[in-house]
Short mmCIF file of C-alpha atoms in Angstrom, two decimals:
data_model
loop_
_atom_site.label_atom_id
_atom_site.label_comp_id
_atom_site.label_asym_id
_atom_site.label_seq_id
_atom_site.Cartn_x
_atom_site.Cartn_y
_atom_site.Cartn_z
CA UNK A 1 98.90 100.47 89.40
CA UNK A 2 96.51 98.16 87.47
CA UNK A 3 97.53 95.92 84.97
CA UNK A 4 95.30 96.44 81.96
CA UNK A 5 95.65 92.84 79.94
CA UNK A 6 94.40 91.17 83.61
CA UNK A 7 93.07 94.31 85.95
CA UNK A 8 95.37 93.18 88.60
CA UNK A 9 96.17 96.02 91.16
CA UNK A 10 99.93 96.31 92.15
CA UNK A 11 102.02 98.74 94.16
CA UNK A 12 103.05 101.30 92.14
CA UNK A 13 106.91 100.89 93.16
CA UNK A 14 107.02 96.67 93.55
CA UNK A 15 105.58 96.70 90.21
CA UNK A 16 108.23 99.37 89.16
CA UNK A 17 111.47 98.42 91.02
CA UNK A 18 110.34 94.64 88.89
CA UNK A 19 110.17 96.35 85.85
CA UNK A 20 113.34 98.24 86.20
CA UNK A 21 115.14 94.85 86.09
CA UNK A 22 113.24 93.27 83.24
CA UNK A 23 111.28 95.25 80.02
CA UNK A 24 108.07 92.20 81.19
CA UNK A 25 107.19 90.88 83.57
CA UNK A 26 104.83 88.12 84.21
CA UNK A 27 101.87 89.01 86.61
CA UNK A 28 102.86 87.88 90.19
CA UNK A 29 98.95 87.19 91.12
CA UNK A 30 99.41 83.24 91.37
CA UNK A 31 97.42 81.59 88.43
CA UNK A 32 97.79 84.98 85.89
CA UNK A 33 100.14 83.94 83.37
CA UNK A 34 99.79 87.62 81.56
CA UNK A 35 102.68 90.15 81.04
CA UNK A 36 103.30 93.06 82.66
CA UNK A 37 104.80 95.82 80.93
CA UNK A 38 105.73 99.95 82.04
CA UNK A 39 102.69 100.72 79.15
CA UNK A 40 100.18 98.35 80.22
CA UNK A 41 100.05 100.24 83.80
CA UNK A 42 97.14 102.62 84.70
CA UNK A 43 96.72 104.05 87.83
CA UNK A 44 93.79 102.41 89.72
CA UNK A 45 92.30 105.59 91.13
CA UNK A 46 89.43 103.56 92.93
CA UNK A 47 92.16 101.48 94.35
CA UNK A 48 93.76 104.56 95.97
CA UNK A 49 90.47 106.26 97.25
CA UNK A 50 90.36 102.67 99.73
CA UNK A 51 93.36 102.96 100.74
CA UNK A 52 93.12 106.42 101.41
CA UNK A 53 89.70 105.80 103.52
CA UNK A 54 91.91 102.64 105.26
CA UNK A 55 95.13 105.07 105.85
CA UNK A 56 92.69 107.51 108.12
CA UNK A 57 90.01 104.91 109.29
CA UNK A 58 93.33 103.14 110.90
CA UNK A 59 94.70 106.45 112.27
CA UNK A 60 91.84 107.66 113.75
CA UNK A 61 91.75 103.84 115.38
CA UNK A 62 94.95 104.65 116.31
CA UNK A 63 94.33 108.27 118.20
CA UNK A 64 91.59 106.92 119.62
CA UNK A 65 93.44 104.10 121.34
CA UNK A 66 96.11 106.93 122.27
CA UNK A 67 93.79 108.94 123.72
CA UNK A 68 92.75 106.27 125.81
CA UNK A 69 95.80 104.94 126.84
CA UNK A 70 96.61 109.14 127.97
CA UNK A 71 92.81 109.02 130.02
CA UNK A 72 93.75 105.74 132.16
CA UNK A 73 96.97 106.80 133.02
CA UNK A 74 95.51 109.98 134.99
CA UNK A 75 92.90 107.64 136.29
CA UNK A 76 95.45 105.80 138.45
#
């Protein structure tokens, strides 16, 4: 979720699970001193796309290594 006033990028449920305790919020970004409120949030759609790309760059890392680990165990 961005932050429109500051276009800080925020989890979508940190930034929630804060705002269901308080109506505003200030920014947690260290230095940003603006408020964060439920109707200043937009999704950051170019935001999710990377982490998207990250989620399955670091899986196929991850199946890779797997495989790997399965191809020198039948080499011994």
């Amino acid at each position: 979720m961005r932050n429109e006033p500051c276009g800080h990028t925020y989890s979508k449920a940190g930034i929630m699970q804060s705002l269901r305790k308080k109506h505003e919020v200030k920014c947690p970004v260290p230095g940003c001193n603006k408020a964060v409120r439920a109707a200043s949030l937009e999704r950051d759609r170019e935001k999710e796309v990377l982490v998207l790309r990250f989620e399955r760059q670091t899986q196929g890392v991850f199946m890779a290594s797997q495989r790997d680990a399965g191809a020198e165990e039948v080499e011994e």
